PDB file of N, CA and C in Angstrom:
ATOM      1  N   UNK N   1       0.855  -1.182   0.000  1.00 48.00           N
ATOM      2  CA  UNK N   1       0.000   0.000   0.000  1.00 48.00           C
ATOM      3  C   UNK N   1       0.898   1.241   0.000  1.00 48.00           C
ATOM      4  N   UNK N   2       0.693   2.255  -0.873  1.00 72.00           N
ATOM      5  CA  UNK N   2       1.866   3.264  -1.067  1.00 72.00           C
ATOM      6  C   UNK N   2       0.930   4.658  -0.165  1.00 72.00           C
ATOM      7  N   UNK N   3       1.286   5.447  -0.175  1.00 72.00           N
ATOM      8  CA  UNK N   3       0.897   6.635   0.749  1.00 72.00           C
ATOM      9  C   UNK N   3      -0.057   7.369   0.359  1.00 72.00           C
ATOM     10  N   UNK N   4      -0.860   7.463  -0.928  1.00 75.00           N
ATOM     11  CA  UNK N   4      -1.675   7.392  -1.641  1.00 75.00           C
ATOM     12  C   UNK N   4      -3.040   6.757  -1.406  1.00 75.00           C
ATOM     13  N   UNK N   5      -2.615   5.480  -1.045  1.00 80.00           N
ATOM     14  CA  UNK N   5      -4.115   4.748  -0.767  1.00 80.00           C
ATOM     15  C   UNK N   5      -4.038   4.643   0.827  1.00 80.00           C
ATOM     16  N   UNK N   6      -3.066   4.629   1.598  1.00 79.00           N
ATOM     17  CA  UNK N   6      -3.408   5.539   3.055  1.00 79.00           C
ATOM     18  C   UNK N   6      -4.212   6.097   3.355  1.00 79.00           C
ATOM     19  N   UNK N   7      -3.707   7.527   2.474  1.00 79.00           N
ATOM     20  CA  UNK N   7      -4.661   8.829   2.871  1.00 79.00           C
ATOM     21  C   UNK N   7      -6.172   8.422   2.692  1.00 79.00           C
ATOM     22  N   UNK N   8      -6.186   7.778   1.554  1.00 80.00           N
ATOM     23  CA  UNK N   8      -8.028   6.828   0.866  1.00 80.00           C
ATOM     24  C   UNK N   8      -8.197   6.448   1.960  1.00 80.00           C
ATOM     25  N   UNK N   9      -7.781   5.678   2.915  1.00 83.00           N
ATOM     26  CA  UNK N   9      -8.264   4.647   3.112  1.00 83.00           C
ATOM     27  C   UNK N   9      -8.891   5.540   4.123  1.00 83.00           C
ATOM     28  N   UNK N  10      -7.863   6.153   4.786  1.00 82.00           N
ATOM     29  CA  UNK N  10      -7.940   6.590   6.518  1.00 82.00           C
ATOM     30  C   UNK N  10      -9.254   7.930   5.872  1.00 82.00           C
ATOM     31  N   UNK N  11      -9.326   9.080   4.626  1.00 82.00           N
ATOM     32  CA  UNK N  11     -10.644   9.457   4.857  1.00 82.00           C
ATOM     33  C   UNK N  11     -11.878   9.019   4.612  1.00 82.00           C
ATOM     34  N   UNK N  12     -11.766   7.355   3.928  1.00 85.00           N
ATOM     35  CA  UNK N  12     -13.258   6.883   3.987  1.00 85.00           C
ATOM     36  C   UNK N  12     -13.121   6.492   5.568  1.00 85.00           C
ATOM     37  N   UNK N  13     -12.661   5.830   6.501  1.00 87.00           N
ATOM     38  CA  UNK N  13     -12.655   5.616   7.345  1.00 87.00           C
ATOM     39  C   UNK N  13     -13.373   6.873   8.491  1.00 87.00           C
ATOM     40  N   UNK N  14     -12.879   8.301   7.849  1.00 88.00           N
ATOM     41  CA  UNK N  14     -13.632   9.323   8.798  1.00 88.00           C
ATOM     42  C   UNK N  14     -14.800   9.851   7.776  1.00 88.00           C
ATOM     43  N   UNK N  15     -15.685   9.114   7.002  1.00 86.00           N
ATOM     44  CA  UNK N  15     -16.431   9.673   6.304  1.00 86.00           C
ATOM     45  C   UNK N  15     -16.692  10.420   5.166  1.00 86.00           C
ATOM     46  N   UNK N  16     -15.174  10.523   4.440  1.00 83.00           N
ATOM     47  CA  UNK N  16     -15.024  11.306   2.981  1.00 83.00           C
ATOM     48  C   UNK N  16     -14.867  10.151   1.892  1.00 83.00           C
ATOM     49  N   UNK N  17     -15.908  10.840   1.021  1.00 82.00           N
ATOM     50  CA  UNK N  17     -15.539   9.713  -0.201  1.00 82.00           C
ATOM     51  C   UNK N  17     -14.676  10.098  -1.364  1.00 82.00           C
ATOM     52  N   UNK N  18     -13.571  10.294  -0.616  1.00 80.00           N
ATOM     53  CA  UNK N  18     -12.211  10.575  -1.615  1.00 80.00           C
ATOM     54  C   UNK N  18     -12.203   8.905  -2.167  1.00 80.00           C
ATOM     55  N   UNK N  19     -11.909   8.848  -3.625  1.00 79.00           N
ATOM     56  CA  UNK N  19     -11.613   7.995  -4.519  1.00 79.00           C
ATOM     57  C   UNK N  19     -10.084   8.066  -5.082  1.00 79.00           C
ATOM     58  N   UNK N  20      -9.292   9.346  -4.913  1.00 75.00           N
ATOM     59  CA  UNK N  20      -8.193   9.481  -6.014  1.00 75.00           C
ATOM     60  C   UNK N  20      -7.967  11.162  -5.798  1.00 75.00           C
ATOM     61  N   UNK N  21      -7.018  11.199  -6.477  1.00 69.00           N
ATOM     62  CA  UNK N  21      -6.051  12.617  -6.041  1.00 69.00           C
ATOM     63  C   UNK N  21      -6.886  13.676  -6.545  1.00 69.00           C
ATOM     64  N   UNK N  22      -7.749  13.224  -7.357  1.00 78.00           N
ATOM     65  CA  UNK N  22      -8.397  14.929  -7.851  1.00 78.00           C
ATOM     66  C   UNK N  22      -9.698  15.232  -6.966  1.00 78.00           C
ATOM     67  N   UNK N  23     -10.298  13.981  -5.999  1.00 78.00           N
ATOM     68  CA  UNK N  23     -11.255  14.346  -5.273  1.00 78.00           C
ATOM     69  C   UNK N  23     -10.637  15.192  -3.883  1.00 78.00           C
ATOM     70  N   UNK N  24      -9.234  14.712  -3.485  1.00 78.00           N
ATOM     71  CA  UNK N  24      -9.173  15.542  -2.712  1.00 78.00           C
ATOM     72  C   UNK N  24      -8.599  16.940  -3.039  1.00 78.00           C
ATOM     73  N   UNK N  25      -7.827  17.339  -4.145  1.00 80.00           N
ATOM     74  CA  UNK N  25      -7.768  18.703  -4.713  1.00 80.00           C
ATOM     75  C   UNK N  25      -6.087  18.918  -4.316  1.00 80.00           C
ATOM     76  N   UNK N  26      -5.787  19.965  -5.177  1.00 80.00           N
ATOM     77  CA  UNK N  26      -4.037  20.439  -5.188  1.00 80.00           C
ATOM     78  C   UNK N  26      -3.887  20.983  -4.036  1.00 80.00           C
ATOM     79  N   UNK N  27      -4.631  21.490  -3.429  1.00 86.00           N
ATOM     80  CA  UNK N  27      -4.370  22.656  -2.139  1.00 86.00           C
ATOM     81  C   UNK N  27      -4.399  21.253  -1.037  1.00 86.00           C
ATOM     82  N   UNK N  28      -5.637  20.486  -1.034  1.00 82.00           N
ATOM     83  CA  UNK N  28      -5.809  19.963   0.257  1.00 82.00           C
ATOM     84  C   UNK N  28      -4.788  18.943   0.386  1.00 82.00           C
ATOM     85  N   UNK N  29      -4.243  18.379  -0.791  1.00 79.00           N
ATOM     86  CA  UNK N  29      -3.151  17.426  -0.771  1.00 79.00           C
ATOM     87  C   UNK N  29      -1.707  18.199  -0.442  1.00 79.00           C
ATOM     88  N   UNK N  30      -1.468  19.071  -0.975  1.00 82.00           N
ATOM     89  CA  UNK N  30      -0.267  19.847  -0.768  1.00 82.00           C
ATOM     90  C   UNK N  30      -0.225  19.831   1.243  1.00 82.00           C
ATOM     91  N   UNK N  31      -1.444  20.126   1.464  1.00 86.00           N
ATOM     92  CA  UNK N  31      -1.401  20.668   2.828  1.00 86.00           C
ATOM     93  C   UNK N  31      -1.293  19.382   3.432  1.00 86.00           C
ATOM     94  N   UNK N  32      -1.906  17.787   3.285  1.00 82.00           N
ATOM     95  CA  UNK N  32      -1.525  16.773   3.601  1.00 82.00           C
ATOM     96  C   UNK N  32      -0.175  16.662   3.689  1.00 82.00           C
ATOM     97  N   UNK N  33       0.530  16.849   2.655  1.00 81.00           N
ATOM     98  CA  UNK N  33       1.985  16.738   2.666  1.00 81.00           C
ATOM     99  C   UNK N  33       3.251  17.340   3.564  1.00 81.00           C
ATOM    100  N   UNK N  34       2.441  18.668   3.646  1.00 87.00           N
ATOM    101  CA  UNK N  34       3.048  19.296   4.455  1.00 87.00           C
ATOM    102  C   UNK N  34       2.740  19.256   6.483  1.00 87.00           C
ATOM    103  N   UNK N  35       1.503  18.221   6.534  1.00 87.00           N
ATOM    104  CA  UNK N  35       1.177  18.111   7.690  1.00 87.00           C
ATOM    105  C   UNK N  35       1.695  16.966   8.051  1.00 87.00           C
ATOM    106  N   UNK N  36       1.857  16.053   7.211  1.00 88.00           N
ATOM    107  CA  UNK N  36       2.840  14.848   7.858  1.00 88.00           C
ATOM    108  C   UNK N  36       4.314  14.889   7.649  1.00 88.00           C
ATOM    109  N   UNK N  37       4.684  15.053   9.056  1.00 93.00           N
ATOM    110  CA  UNK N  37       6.067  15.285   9.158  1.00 93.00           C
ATOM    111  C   UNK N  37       7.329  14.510   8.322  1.00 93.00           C
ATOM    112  N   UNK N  38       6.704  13.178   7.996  1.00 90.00           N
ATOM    113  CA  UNK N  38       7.503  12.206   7.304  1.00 90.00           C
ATOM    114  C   UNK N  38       7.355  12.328   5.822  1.00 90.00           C
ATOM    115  N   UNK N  39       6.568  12.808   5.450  1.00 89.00           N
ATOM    116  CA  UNK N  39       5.915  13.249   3.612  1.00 89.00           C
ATOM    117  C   UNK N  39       6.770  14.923   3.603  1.00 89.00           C
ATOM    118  N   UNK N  40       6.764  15.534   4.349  1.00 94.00           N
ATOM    119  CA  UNK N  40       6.791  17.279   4.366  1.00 94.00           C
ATOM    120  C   UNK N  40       8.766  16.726   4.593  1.00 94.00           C
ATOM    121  N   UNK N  41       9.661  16.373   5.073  1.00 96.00           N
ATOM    122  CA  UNK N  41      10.780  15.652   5.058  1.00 96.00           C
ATOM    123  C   UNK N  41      11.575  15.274   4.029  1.00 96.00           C
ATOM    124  N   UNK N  42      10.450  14.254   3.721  1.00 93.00           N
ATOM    125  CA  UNK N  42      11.395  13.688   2.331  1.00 93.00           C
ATOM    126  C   UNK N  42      10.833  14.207   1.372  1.00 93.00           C
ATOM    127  N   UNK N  43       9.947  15.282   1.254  1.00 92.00           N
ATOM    128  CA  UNK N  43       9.565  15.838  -0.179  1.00 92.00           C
ATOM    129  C   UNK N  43      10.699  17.488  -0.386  1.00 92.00           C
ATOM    130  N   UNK N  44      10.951  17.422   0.577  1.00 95.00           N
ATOM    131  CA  UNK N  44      11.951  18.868   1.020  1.00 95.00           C
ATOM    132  C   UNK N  44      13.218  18.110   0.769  1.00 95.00           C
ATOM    133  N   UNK N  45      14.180  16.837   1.197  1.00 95.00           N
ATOM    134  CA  UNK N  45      15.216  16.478   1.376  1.00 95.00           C
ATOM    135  C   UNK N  45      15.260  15.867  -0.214  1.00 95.00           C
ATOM    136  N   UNK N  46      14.052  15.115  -0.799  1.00 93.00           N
ATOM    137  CA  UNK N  46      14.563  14.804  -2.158  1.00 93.00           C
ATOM    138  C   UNK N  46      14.508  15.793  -3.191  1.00 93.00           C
ATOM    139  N   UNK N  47      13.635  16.966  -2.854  1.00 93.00           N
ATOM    140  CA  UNK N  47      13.955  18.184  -3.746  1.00 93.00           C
ATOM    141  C   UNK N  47      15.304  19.083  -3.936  1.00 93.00           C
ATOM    142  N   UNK N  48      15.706  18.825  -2.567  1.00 94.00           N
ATOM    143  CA  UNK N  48      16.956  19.141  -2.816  1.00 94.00           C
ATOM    144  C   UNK N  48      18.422  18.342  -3.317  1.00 94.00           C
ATOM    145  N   UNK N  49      17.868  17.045  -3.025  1.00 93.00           N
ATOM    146  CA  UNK N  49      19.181  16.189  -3.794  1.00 93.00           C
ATOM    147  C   UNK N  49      18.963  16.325  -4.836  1.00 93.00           C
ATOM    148  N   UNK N  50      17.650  16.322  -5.308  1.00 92.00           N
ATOM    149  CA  UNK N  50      17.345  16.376  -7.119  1.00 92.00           C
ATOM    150  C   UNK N  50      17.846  17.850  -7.819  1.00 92.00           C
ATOM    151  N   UNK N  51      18.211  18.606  -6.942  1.00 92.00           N
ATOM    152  CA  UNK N  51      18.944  19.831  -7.233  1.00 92.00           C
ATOM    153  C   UNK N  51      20.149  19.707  -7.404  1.00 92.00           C
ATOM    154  N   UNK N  52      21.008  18.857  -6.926  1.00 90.00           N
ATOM    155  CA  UNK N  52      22.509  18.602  -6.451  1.00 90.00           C
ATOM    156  C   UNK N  52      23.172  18.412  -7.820  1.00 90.00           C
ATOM    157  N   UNK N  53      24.086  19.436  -8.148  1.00 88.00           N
ATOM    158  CA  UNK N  53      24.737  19.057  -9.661  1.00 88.00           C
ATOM    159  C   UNK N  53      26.067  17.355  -9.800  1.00 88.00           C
ATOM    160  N   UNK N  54      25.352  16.405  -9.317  1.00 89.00           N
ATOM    161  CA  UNK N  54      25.358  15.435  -9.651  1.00 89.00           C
ATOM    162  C   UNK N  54      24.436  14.052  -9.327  1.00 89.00           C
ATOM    163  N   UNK N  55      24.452  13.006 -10.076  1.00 90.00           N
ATOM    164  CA  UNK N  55      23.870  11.623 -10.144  1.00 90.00           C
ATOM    165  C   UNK N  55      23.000  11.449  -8.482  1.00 90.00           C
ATOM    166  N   UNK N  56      22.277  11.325  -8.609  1.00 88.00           N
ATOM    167  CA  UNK N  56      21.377  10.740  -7.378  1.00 88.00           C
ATOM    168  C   UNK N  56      22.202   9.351  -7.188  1.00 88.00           C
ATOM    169  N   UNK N  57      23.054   9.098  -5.939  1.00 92.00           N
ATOM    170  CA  UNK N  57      22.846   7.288  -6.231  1.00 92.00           C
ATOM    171  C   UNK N  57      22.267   6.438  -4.993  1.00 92.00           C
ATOM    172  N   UNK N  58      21.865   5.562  -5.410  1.00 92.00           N
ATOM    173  CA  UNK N  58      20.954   4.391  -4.353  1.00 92.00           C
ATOM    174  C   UNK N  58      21.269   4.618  -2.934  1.00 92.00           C
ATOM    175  N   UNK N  59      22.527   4.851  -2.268  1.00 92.00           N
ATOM    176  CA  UNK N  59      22.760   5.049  -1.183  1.00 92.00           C
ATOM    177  C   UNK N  59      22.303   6.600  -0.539  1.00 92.00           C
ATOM    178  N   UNK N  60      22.440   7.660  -1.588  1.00 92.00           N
ATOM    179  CA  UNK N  60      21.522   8.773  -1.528  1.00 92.00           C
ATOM    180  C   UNK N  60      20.037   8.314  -0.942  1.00 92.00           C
ATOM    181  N   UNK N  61      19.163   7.451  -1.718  1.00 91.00           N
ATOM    182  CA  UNK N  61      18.173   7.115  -1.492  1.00 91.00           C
ATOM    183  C   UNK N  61      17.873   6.705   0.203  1.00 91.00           C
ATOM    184  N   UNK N  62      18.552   5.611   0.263  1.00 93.00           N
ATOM    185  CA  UNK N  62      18.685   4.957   1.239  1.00 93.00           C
ATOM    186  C   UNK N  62      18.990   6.041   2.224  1.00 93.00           C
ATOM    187  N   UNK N  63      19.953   7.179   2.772  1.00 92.00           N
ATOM    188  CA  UNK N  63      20.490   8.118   3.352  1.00 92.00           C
ATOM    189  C   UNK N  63      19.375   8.825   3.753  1.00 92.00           C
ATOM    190  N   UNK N  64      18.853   9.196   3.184  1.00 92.00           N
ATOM    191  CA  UNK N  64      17.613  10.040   2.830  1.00 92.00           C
ATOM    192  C   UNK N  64      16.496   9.053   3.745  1.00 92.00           C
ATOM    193  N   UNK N  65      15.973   8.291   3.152  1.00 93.00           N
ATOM    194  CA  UNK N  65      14.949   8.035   4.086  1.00 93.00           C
ATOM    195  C   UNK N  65      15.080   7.403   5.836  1.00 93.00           C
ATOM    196  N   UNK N  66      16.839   7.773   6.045  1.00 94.00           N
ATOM    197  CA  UNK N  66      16.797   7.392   7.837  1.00 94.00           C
ATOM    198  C   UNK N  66      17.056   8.757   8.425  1.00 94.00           C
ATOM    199  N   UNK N  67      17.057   9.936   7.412  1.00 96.00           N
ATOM    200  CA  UNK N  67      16.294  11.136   7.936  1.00 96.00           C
ATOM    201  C   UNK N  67      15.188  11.605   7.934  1.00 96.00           C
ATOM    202  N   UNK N  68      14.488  10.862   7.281  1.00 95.00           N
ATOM    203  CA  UNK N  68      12.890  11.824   7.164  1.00 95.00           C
ATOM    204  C   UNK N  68      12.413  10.773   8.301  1.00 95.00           C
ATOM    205  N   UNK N  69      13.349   9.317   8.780  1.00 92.00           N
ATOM    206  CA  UNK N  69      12.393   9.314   9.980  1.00 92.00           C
ATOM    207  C   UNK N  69      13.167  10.253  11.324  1.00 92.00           C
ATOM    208  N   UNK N  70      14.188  10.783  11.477  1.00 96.00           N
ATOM    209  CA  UNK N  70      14.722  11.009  12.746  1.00 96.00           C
ATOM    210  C   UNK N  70      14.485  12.416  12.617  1.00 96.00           C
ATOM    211  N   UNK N  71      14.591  13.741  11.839  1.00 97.00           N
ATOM    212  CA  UNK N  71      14.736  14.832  12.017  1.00 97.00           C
ATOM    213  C   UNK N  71      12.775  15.208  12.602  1.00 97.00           C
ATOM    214  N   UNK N  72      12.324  14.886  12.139  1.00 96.00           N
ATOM    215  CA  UNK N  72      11.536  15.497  12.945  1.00 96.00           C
ATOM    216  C   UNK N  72      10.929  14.578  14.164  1.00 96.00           C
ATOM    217  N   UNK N  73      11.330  13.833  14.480  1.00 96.00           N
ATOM    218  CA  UNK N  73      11.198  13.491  16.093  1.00 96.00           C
ATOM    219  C   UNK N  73      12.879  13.053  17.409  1.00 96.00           C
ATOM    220  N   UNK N  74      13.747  14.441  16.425  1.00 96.00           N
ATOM    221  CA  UNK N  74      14.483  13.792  17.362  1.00 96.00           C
ATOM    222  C   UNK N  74      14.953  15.820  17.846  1.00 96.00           C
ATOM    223  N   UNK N  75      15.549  15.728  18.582  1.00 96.00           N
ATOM    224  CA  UNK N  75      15.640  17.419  19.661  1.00 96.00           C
ATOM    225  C   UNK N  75      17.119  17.321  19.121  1.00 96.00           C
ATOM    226  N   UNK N  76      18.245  16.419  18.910  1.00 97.00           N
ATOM    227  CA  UNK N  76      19.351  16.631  18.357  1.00 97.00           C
ATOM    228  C   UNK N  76      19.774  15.529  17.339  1.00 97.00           C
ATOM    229  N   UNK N  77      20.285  16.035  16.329  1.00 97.00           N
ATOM    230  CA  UNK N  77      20.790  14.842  15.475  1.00 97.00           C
ATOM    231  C   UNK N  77      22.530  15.171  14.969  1.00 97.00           C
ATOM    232  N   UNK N  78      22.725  14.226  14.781  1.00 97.00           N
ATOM    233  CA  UNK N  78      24.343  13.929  13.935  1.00 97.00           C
ATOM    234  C   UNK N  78      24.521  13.522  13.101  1.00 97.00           C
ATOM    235  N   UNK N  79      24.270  14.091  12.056  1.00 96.00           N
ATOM    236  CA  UNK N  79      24.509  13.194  10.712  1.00 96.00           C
ATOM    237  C   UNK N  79      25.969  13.869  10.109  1.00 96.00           C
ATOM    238  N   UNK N  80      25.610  12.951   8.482  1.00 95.00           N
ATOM    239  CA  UNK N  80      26.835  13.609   7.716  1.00 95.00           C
ATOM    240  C   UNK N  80      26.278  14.694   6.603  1.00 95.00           C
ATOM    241  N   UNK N  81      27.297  15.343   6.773  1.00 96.00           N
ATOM    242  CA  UNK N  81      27.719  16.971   6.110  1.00 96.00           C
ATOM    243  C   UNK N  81      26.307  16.910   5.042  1.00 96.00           C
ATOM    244  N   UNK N  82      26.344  16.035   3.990  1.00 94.00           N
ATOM    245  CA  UNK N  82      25.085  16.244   3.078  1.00 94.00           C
ATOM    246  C   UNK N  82      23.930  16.622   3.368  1.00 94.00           C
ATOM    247  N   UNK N  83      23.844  15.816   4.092  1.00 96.00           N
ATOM    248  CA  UNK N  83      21.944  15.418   4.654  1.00 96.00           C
ATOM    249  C   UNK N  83      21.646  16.485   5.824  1.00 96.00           C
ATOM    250  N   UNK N  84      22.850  17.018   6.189  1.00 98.00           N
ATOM    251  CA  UNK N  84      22.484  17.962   7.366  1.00 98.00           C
ATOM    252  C   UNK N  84      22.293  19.411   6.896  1.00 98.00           C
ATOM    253  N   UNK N  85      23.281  19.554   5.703  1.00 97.00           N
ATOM    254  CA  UNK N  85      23.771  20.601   5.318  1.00 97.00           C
ATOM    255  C   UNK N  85      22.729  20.889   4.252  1.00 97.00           C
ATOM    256  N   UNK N  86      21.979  19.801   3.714  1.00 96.00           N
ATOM    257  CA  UNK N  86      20.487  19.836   3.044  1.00 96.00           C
ATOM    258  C   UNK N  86      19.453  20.126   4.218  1.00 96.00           C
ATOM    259  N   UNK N  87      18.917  19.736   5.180  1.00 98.00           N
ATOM    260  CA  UNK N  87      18.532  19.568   6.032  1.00 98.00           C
ATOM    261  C   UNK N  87      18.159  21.133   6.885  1.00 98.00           C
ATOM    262  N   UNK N  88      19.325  21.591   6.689  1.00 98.00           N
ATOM    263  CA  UNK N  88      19.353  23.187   7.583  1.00 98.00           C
ATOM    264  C   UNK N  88      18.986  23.892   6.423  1.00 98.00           C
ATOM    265  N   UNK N  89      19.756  23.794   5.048  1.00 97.00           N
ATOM    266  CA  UNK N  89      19.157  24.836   3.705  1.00 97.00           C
ATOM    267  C   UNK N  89      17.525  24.729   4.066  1.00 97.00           C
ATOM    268  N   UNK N  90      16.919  24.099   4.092  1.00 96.00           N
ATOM    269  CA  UNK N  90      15.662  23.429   4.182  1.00 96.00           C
ATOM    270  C   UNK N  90      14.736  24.167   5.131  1.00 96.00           C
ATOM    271  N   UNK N  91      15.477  24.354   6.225  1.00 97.00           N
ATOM    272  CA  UNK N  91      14.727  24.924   7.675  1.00 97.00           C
ATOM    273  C   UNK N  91      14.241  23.893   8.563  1.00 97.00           C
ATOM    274  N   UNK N  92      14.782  22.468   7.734  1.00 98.00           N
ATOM    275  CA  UNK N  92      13.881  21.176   8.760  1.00 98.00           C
ATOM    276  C   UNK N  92      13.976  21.451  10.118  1.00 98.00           C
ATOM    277  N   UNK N  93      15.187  21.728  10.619  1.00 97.00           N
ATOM    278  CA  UNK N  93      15.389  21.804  12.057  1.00 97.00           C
ATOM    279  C   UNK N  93      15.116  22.698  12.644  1.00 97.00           C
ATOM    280  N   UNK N  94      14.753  23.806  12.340  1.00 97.00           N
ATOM    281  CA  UNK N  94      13.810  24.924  12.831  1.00 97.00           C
ATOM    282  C   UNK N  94      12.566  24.474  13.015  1.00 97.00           C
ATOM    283  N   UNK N  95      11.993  23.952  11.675  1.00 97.00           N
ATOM    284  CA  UNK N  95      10.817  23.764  11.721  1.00 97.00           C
ATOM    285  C   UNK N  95      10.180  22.535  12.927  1.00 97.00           C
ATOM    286  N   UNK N  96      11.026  21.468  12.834  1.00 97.00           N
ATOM    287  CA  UNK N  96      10.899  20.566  14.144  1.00 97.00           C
ATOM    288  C   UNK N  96      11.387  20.536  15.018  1.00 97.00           C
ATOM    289  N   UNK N  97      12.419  21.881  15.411  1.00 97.00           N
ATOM    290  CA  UNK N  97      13.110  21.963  16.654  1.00 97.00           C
ATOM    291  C   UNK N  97      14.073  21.005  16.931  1.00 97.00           C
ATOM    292  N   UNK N  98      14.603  20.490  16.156  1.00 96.00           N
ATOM    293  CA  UNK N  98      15.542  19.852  15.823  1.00 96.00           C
ATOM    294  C   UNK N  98      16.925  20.227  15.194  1.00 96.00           C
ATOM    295  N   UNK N  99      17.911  20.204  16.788  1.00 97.00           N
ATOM    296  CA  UNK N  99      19.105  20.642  16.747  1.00 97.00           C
ATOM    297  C   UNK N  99      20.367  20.015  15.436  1.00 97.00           C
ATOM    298  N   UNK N 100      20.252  19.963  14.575  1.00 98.00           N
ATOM    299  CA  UNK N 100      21.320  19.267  13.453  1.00 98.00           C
ATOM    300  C   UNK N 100      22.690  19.535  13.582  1.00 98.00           C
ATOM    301  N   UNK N 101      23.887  18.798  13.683  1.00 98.00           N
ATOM    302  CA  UNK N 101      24.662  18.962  13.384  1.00 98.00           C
ATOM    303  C   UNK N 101      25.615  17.800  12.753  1.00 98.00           C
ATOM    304  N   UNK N 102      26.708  18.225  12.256  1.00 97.00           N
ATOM    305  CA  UNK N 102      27.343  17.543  11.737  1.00 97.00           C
ATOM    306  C   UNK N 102      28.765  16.935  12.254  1.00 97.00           C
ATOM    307  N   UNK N 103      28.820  17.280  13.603  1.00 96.00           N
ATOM    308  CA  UNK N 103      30.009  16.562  14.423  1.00 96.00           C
ATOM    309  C   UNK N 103      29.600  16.355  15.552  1.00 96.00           C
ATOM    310  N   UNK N 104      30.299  15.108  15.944  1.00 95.00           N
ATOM    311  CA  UNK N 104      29.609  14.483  17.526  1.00 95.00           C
ATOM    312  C   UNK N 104      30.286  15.690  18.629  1.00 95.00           C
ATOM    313  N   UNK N 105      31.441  16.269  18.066  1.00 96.00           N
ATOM    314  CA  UNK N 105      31.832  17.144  19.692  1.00 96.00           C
ATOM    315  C   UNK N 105      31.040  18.069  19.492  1.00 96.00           C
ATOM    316  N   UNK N 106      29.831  18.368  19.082  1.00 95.00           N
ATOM    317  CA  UNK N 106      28.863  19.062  19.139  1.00 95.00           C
ATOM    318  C   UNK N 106      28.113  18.605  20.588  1.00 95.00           C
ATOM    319  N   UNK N 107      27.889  17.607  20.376  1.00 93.00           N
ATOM    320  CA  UNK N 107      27.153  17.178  21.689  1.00 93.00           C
ATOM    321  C   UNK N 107      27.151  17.650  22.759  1.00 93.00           C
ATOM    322  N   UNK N 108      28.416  17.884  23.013  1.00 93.00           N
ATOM    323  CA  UNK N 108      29.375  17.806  24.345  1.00 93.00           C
ATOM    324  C   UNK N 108      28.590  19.581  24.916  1.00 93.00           C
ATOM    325  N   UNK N 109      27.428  20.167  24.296  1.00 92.00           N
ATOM    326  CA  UNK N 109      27.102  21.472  24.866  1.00 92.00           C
ATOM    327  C   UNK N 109      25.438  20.794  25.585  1.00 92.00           C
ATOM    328  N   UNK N 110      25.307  19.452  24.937  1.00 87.00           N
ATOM    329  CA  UNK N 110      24.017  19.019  25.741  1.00 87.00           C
ATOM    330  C   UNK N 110      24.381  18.040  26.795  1.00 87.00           C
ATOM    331  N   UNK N 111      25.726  17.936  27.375  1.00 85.00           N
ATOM    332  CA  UNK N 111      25.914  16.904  28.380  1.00 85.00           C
ATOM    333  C   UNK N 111      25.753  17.586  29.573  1.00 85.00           C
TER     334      UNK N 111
END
C-alpha cells in the first residue's frame, strides 16, 4: 500500500468519499503533505538532492529516508555533512526543533 491509498483509506474511514487525487484537490493534498512530518521531510530532502549538480545514487536514497524518519522526532541529530547541510538549507530543524549537526563534539554542549 503506497501513501496514496493511506490517505483513501484513513478518509473513507472518517467519512469522505475521496476515490483518487483529484477528489481531494491540489491545495488539500499539498497541505496533507506538508502536515505529515515524514511526507513534508522527504519531499523537502529529495527536492533538494534532485537539485545537487550530480547523479542521485541508491545510497543517496537509502540516506535520505533514515532522515525523514529522525529529524523530525528527534531534539538533536548527527549526521553527515550532506543530509544535514540539506537539512538546515531546508529549515527542517527549525521547523521541528531539531538541533542538526554535523560533528559528535557538538554534543558535548548538551551533556
Amino acid at each position: 500500500m503506497d501513501e496514496l491509498d493511506r490517505i483513501l483509506a484513513v478518509s473513507r474511514k472518517v467519512g469522505l468519499n475521496w476515490t483518487g487525487v483529484t477528489d481531494i484537490g491540489k491545495k488539500r493534498t499539498k497541505q496533507i503533505m506538508r502536515d505529515v512530518p515524514a511526507y513534508d521531510v522527504e519531499i523537502a530532502l529529495a527536492s533538494a538532492i534532485e537539485n545537487l549538480q550530480r547523479p542521485i545514487t541508491p545510497n543517496d536514497i537509502r540516506d535520505m529516508q533514515s532522515y525523514v524518519s529522525a529529524i523530525p522526532y528527534s531534539d538533536v541529530l548527527v549526521g553527515e555533512k550532506l543530509f544535514i547541510n540539506l537539512a538546515v538549507q531546508a529549515g527542517l530543524g527549525k521547523r521541528y526543533g531539531s538541533h542538526l549537526h554535523t560533528s559528535i563534539y557538538s554534543l558535548e554542549q548538551y551533556l
